[in-house]
N, CA, C and O atoms as a DFTB+ gen file, in Angstrom:
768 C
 N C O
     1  1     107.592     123.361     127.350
     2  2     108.837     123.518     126.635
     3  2     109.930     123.748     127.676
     4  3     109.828     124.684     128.469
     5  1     110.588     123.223     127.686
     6  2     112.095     123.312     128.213
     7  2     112.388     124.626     127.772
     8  3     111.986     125.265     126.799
     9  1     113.630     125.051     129.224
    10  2     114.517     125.807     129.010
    11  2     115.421     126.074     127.560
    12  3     115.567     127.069     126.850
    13  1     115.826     124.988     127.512
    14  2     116.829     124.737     126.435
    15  2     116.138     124.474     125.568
    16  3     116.594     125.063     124.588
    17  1     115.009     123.759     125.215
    18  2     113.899     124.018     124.068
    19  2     113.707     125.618     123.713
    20  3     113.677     125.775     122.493
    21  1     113.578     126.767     124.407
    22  2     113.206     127.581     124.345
    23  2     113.911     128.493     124.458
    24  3     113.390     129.577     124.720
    25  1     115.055     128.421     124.335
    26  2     116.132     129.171     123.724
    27  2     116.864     128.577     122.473
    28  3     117.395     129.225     121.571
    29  1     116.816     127.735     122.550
    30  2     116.933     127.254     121.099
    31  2     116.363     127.746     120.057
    32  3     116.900     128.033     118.987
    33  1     114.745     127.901     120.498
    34  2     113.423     128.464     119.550
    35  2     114.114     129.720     119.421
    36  3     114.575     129.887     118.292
    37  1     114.360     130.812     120.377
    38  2     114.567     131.769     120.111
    39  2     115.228     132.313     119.464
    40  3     114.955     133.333     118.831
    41  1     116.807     131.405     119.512
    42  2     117.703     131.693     119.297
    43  2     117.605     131.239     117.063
    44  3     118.229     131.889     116.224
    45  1     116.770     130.159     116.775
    46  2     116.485     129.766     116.098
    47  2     115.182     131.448     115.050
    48  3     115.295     131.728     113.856
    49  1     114.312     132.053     115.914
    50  2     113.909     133.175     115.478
    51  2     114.941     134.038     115.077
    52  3     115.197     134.689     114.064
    53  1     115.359     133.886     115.963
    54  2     116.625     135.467     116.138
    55  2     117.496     135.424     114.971
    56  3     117.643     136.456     114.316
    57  1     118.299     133.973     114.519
    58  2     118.601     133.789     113.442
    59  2     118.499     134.370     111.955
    60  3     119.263     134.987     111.214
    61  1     116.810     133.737     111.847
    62  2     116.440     133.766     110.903
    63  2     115.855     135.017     110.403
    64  3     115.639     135.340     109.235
    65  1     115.634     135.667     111.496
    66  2     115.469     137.322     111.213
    67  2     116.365     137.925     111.047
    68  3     116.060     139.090     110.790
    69  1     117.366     137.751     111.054
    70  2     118.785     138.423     110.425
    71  2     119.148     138.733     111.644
    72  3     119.720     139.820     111.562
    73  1     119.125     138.317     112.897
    74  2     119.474     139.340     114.259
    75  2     120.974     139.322     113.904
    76  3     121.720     139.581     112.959
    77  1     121.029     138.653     115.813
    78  2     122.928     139.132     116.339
    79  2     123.581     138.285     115.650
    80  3     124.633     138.731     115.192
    81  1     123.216     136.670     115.284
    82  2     124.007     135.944     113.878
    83  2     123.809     136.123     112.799
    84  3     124.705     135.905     111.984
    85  1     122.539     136.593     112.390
    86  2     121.831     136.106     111.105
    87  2     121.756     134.468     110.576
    88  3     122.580     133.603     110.871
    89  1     120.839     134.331     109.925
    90  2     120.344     133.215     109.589
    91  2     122.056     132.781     108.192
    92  3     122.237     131.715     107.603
    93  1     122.408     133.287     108.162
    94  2     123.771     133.040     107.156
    95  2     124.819     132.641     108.103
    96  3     125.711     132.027     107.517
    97  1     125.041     132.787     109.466
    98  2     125.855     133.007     110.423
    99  2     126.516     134.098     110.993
   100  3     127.028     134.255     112.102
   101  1     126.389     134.907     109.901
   102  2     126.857     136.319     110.038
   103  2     125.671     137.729     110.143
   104  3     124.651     137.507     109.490
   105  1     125.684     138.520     110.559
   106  2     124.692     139.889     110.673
   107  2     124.539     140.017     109.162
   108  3     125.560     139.907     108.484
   109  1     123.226     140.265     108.493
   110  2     122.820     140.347     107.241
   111  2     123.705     139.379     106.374
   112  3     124.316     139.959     105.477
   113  1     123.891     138.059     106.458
   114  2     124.316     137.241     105.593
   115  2     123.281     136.848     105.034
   116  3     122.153     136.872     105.528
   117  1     123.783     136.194     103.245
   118  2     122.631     135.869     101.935
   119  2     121.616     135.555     102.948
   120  3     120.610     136.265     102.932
   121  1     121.727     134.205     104.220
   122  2     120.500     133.613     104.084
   123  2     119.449     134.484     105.044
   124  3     118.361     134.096     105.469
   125  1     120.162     135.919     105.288
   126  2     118.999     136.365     106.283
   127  2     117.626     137.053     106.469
   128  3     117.509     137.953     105.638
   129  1     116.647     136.949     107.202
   130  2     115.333     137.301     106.602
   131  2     114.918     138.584     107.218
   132  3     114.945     138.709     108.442
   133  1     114.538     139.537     106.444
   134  2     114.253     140.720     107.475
   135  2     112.840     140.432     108.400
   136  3     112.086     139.470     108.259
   137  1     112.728     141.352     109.213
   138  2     111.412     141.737     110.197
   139  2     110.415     140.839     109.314
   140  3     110.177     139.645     109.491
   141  1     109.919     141.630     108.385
   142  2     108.722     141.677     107.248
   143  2     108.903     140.332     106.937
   144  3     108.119     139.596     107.536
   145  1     109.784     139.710     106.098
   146  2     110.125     138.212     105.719
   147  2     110.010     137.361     106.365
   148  3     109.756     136.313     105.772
   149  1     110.113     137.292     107.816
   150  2     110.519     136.935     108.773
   151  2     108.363     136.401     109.177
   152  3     107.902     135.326     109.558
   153  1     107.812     137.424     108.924
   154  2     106.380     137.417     109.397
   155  2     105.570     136.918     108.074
   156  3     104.428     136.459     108.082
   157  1     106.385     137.101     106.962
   158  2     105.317     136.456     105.759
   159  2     105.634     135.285     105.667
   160  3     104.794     134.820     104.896
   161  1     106.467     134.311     106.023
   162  2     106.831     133.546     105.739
   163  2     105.965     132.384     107.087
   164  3     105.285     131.383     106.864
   165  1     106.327     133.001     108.423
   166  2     105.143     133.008     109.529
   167  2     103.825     132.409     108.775
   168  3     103.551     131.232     108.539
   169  1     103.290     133.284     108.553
   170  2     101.964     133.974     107.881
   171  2     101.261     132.776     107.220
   172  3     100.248     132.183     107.591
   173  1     102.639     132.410     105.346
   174  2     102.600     131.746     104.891
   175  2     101.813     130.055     105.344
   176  3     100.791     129.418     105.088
   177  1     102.795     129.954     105.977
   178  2     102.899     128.582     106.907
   179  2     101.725     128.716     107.774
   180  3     101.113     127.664     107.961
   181  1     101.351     129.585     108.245
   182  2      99.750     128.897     109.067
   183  2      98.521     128.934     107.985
   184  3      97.511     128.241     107.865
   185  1      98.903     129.739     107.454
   186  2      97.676     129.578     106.134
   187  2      97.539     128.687     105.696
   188  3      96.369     128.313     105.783
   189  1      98.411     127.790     105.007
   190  2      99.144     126.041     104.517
   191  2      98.434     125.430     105.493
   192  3      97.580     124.632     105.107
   193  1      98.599     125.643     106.979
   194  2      97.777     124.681     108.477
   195  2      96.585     124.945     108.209
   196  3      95.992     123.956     107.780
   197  1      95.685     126.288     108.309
   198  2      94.377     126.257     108.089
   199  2      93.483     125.945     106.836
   200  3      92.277     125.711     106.754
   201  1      94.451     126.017     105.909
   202  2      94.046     125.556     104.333
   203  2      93.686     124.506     104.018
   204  3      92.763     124.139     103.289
   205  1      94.920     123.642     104.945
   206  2      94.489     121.931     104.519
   207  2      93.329     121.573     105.818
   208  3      92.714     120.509     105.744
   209  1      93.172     122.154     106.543
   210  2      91.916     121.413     107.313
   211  2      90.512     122.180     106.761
   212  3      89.335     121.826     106.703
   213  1      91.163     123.284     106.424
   214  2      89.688     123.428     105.475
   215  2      89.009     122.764     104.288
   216  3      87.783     122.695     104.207
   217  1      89.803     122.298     103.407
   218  2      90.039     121.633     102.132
   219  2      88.886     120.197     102.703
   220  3      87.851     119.899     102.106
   221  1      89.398     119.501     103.942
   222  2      89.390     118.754     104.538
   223  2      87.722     118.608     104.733
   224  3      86.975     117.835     104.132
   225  1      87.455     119.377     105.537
   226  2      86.333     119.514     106.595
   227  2      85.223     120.239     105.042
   228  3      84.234     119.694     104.550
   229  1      85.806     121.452     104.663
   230  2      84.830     121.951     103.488
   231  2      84.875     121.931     102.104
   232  3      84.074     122.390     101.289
   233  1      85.911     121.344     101.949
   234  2      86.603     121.487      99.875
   235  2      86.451     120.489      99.685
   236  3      85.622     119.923     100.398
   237  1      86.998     119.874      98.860
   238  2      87.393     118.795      98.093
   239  2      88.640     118.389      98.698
   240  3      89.658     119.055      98.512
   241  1      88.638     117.356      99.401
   242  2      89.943     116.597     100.301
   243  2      90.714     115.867      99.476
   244  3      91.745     115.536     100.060
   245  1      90.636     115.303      97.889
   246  2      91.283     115.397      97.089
   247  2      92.809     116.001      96.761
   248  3      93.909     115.496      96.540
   249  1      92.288     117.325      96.848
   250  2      92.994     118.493      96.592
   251  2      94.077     119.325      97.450
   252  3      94.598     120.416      97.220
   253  1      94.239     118.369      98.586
   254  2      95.147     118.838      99.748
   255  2      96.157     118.753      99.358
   256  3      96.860     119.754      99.494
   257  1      96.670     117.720      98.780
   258  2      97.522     117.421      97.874
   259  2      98.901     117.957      97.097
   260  3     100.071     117.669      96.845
   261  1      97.606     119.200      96.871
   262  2      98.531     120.807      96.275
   263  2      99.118     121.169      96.809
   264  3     100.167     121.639      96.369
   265  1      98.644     121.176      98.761
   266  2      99.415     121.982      99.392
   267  2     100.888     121.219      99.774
   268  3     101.530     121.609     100.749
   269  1     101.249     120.376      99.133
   270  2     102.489     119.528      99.456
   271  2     103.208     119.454      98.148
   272  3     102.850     119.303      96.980
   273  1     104.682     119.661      98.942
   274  2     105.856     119.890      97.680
   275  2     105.409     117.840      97.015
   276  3     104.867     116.818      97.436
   277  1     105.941     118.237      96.091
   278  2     105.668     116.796      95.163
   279  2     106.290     115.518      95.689
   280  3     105.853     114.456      95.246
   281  1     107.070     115.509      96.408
   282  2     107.216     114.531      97.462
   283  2     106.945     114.694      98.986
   284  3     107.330     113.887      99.833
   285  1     106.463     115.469      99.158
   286  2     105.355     115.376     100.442
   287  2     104.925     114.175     100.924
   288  3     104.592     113.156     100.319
   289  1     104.981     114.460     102.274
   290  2     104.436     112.916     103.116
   291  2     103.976     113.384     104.220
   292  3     104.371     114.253     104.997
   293  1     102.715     112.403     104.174
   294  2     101.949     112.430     105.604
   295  2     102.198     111.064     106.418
   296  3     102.078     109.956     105.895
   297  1     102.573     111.285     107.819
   298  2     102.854     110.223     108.478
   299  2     101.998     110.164     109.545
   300  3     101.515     111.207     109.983
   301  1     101.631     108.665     110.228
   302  2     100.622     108.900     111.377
   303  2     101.682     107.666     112.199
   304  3     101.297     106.534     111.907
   305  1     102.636     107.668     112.934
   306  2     103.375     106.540     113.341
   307  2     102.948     105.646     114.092
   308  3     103.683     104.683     114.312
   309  1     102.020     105.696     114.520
   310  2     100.588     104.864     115.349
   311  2     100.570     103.799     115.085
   312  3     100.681     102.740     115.702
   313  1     100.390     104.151     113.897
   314  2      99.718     102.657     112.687
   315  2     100.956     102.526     111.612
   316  3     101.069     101.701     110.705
   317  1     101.473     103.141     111.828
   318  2     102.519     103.065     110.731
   319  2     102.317     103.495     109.225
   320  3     102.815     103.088     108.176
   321  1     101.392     104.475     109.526
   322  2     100.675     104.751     108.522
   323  2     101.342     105.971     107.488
   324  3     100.949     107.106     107.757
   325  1     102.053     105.882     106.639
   326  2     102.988     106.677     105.627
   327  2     102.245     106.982     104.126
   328  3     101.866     106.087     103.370
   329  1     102.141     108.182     103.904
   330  2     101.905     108.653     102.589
   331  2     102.719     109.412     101.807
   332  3     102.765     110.630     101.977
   333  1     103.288     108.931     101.076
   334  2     104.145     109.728     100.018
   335  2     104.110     110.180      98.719
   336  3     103.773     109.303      97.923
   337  1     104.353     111.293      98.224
   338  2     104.138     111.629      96.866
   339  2     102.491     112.670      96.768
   340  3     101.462     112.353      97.364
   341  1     102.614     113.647      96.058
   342  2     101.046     114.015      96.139
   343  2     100.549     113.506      95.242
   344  3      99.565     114.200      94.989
   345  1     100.639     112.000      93.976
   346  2      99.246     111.319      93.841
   347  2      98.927     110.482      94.622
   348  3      97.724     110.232      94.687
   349  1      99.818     109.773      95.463
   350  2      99.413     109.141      96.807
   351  2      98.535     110.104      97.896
   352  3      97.467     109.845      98.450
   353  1      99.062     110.851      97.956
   354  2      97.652     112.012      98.956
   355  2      96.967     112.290      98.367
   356  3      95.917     112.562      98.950
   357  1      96.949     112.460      96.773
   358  2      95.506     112.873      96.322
   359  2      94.108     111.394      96.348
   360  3      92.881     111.453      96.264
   361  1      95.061     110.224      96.500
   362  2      94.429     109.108      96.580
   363  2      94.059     108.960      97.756
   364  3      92.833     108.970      97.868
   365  1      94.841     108.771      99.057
   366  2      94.412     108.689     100.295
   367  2      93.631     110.130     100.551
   368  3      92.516     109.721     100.871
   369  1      93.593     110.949     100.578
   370  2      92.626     112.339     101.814
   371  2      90.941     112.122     100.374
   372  3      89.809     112.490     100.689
   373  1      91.184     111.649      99.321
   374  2      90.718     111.752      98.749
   375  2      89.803     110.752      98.580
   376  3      88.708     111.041      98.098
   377  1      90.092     109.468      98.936
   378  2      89.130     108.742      99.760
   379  2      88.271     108.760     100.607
   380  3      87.577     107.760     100.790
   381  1      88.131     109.697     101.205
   382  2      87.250     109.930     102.468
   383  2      86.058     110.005     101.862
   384  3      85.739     110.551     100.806
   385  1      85.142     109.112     103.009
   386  2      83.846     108.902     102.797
   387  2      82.558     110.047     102.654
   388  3      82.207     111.036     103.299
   389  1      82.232     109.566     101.839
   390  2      81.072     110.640     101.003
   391  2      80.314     111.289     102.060
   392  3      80.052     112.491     102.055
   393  1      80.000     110.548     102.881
   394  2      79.027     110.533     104.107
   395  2      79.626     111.285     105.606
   396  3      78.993     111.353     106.660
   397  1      80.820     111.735     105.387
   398  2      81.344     111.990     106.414
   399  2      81.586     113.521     106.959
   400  3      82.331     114.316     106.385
   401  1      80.929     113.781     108.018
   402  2      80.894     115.545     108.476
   403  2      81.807     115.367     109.430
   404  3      81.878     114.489     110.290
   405  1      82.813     116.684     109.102
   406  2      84.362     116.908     110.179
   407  2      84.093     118.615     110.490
   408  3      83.605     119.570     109.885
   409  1      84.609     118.399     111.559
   410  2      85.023     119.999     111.999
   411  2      86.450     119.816     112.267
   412  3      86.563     118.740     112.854
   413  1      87.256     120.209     112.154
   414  2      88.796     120.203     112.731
   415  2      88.861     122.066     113.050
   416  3      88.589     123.054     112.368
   417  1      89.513     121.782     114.840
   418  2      89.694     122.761     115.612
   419  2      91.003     123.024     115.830
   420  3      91.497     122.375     116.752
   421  1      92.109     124.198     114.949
   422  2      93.549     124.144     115.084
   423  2      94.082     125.104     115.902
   424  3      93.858     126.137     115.271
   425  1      94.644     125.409     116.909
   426  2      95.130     126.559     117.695
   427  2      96.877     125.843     117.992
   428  3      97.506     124.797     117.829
   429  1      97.045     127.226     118.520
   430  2      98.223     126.736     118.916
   431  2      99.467     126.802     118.362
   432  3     100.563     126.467     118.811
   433  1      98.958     127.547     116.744
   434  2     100.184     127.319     115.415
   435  2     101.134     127.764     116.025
   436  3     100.750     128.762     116.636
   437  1     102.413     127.525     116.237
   438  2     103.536     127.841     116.408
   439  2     104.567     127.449     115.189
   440  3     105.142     126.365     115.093
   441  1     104.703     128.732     114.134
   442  2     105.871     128.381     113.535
   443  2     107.401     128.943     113.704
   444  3     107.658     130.053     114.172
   445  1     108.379     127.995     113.245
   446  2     109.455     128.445     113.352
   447  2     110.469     128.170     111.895
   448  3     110.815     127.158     111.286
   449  1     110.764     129.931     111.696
   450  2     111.539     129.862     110.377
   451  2     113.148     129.834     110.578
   452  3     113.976     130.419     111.276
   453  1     113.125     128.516     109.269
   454  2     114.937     128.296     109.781
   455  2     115.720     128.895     108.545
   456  3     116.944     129.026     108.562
   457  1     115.010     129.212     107.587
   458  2     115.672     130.371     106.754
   459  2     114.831     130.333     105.930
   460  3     113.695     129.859     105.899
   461  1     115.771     131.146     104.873
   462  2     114.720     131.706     103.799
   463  2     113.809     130.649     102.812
   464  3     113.051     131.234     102.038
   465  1     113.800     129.102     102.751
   466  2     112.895     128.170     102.617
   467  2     112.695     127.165     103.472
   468  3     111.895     126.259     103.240
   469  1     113.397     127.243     104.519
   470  2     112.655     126.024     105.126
   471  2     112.026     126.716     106.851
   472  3     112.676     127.499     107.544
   473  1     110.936     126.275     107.127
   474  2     110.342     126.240     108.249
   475  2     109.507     124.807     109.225
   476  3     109.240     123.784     108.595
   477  1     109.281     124.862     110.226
   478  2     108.722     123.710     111.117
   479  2     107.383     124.595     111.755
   480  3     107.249     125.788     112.031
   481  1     106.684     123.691     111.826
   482  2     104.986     124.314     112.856
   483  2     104.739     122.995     113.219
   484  3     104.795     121.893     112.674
   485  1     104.255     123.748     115.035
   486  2     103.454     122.667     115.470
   487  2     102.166     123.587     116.113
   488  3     102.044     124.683     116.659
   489  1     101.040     122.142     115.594
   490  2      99.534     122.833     115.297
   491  2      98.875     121.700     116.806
   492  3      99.104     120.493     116.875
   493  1      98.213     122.357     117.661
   494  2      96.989     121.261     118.252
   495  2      96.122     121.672     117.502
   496  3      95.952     122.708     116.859
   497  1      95.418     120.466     117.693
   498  2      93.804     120.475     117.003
   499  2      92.877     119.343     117.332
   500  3      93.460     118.259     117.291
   501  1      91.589     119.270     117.649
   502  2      90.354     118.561     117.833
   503  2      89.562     118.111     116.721
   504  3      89.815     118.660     115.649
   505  1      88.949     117.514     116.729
   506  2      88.742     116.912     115.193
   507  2      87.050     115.910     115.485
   508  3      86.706     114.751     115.718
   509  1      86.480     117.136     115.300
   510  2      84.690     116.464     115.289
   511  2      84.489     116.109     114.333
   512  3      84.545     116.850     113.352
   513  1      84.140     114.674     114.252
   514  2      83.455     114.084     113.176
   515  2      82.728     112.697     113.289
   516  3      83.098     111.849     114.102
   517  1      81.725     112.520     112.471
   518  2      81.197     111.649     112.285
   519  2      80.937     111.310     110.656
   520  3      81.216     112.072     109.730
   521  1      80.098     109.459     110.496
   522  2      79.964     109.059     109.254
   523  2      78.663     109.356     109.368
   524  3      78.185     109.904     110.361
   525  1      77.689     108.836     107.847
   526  2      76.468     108.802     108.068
   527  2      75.507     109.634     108.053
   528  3      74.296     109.443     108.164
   529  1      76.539     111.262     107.807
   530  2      76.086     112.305     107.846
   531  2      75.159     112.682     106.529
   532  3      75.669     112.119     105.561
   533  1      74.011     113.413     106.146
   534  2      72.801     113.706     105.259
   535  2      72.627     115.124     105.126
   536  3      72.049     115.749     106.014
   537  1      73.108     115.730     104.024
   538  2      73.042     117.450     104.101
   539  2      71.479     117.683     104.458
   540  3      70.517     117.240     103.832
   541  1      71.467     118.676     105.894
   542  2      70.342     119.093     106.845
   543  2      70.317     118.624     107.564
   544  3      69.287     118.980     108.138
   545  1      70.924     117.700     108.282
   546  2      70.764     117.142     108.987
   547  2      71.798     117.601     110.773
   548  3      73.007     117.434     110.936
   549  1      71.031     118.039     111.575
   550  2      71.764     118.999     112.311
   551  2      72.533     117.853     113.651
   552  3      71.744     117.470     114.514
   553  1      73.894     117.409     113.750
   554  2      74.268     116.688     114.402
   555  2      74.528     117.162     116.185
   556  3      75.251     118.023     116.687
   557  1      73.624     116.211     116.759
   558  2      73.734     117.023     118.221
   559  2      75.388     116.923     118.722
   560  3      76.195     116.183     118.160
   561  1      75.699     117.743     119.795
   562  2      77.448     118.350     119.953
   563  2      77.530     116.469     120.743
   564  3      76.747     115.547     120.971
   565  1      78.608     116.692     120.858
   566  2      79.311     115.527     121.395
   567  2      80.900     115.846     121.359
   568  3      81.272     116.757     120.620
   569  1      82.043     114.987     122.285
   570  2      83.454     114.993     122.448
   571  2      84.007     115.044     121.235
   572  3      83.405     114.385     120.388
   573  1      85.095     115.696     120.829
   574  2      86.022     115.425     119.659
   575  2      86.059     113.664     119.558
   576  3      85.927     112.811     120.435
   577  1      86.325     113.549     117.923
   578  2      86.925     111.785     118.055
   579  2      88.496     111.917     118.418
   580  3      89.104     110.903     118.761
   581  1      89.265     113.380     118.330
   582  2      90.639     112.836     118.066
   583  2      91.076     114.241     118.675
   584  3      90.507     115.183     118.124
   585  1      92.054     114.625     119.795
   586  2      92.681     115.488     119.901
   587  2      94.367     114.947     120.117
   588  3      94.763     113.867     120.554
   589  1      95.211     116.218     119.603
   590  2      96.622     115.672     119.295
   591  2      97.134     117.130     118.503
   592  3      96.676     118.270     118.585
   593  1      98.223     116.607     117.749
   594  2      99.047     118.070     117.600
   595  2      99.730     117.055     115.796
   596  3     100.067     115.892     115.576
   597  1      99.636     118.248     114.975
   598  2     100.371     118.174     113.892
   599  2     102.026     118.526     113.926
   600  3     102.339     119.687     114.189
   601  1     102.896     117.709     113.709
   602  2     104.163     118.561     113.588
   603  2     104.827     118.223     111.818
   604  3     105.087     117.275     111.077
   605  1     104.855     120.134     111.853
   606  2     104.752     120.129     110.265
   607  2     105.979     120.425     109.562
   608  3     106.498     121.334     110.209
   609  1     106.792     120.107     108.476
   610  2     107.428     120.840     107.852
   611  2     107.450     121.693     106.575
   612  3     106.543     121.222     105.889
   613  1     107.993     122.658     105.935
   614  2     107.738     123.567     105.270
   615  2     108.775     123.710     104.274
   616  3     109.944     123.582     104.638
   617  1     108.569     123.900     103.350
   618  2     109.802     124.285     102.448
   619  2     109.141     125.237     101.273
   620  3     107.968     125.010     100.976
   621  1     109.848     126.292     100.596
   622  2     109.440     127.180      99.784
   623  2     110.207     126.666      98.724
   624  3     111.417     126.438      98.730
   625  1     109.112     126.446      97.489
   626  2     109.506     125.871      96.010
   627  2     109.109     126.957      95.040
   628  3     107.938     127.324      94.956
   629  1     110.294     127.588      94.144
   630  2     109.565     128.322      93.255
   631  2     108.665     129.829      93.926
   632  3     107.902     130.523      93.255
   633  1     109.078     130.092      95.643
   634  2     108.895     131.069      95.695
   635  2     107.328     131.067      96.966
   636  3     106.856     132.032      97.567
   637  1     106.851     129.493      96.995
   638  2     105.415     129.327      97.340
   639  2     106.021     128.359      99.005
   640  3     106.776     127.404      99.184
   641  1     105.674     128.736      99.397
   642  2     105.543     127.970     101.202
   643  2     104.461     126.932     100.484
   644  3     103.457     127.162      99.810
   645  1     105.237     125.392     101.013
   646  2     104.225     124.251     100.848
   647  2     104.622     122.894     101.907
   648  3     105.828     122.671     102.006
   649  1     104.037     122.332     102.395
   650  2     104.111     121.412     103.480
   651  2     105.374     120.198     102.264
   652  3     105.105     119.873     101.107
   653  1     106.766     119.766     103.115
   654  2     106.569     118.649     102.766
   655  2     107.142     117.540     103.968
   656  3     107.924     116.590     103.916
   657  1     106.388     118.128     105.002
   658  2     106.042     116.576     105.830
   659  2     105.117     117.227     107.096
   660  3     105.195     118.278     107.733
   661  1     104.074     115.901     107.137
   662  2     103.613     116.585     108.331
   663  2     103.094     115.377     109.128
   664  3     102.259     114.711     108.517
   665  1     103.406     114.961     110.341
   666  2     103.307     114.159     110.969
   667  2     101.975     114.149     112.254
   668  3     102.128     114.987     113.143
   669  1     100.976     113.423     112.328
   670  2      99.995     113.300     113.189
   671  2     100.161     112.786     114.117
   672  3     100.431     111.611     113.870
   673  1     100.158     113.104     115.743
   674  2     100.563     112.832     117.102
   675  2      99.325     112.632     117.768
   676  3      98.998     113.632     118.408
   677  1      98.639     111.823     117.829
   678  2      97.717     111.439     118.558
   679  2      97.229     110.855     119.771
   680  3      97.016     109.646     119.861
   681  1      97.008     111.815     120.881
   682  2      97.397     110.884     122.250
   683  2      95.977     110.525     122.295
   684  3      95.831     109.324     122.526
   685  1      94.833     111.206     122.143
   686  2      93.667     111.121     122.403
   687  2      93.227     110.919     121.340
   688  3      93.418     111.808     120.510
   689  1      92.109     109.120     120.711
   690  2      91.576     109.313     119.567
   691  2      90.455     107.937     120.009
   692  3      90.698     107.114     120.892
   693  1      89.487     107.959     119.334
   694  2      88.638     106.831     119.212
   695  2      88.145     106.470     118.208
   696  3      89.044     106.515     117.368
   697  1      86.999     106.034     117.633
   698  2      86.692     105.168     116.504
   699  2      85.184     106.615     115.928
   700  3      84.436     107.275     116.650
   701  1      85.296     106.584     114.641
   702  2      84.551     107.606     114.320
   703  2      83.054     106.970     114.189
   704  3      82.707     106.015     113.493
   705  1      82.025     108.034     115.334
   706  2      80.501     107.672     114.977
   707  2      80.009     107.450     113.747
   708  3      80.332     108.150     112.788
   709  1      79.119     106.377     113.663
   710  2      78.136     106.502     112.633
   711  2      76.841     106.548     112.762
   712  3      76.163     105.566     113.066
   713  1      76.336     107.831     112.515
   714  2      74.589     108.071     112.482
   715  2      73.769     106.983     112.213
   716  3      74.085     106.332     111.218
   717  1      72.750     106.601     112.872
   718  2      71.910     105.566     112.324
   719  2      70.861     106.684     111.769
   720  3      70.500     107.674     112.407
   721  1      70.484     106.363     110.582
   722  2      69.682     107.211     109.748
   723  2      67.986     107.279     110.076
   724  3      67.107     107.812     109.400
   725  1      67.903     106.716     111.055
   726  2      66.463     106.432     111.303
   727  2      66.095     107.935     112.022
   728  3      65.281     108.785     111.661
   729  1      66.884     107.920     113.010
   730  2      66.117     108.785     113.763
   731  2      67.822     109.986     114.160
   732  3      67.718     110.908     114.969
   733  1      69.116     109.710     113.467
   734  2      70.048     110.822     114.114
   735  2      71.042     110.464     115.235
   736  3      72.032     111.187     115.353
   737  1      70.883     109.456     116.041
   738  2      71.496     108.803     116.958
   739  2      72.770     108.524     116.663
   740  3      73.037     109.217     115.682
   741  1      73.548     107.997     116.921
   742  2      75.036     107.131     116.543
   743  2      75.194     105.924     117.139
   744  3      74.237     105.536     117.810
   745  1      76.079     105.282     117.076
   746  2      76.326     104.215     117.325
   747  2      78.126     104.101     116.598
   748  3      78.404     104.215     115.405
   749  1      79.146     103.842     117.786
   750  2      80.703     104.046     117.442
   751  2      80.937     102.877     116.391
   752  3      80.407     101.781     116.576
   753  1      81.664     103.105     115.388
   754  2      82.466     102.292     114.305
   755  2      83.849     102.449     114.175
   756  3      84.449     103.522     114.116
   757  1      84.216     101.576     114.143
   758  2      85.984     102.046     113.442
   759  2      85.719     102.458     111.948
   760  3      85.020     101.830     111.153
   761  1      86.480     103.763     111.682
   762  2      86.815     103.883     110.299
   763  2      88.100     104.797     110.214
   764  3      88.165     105.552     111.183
   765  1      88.860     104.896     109.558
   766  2      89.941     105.289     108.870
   767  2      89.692     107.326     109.206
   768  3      90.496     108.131     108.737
């Protein structure tokens, strides 16, 4: 991060906690957030990050869906790959193959609140997975398929912190294994 990246950030915290401007422009103006507000709202927003890769990796990937304001979009600019609306995400994350075991590894959350509903996070994360997968079946370790960083946005509807955009940055990614069922092995495939 830059200098000027990083006073910006700060100055962007400092804000929104009601500091020496307040998030209104003024010291305790409407839009400013105290200490406490300031950390639930924090809080909020990484929970939303670890929620949807859990959903993902252990729930029903369907259902991620929820965690996005109703026009929510997932973007992957790679591929040009755009999702909008949450029955469009409940259709796309919700596709994912029956057969498919993920671990997703997120550190790194850094959020930043720009007032009292809107916030930005950026997440790294690693992303083990393979197809082909058979409940019991114990997959020997191997490299992530995909490391890269989420950059997310946030907005509070009705009172609830919910993603509505979050963009996938992928410098490092390859084609996801598929188990050959005989004996546990893999063999690389492209899949989605």
């Amino acid at each position: 991060m830059t200098k000027t990246e990083t006073t910006k950030t700060e100055t962007n915290r400092t804000e929104a906690a009601g500091g020496a401007e307040g998030a209104g422009g003024r010291p305790g103006g409407p839009g400013a957030l105290s200490g406490l507000e300031l950390l639930l709202a924090e809080r909020a927003c990484e929970r939303l990050v670890l929620e949807l890769v859990r959903r993902l990796d252990l729930g029903e990937p369907g259902t991620v869906a929820e965690l996005f304001t109703p026009d929510g979009v997932w973007e992957w600019a790679h591929d040009d790959r755009r999702v909008e609306g949450r029955e469009a995400l409940r259709a796309y994350f919700g596709s994912r193959p029956p057969d498919r075991l993920s671990r997703r590894m997120c550190t790194n959350i850094l959020v930043d609140v720009h007032g009292p509903d809107e916030a930005s996070a950026t997440t790294y994360f690693a992303t083990y997975r393979v197809d082909g997968w058979t409940e019991g079946l114990l997959v020997p370790p191997r490299l992530p398929a995909n490391v890269g960083h989420y950059e997310d946005a946030f907005r509070r509807v009705d009172g609830v912190w919910l993603l509505s955009k979050r963009t996938l940055i992928l410098p490092f990614g390859g084609p996801t294994e598929r188990l050959r069922p005989q004996d546990g092995t893999s063999r690389a495939t492209r899949t989605a």
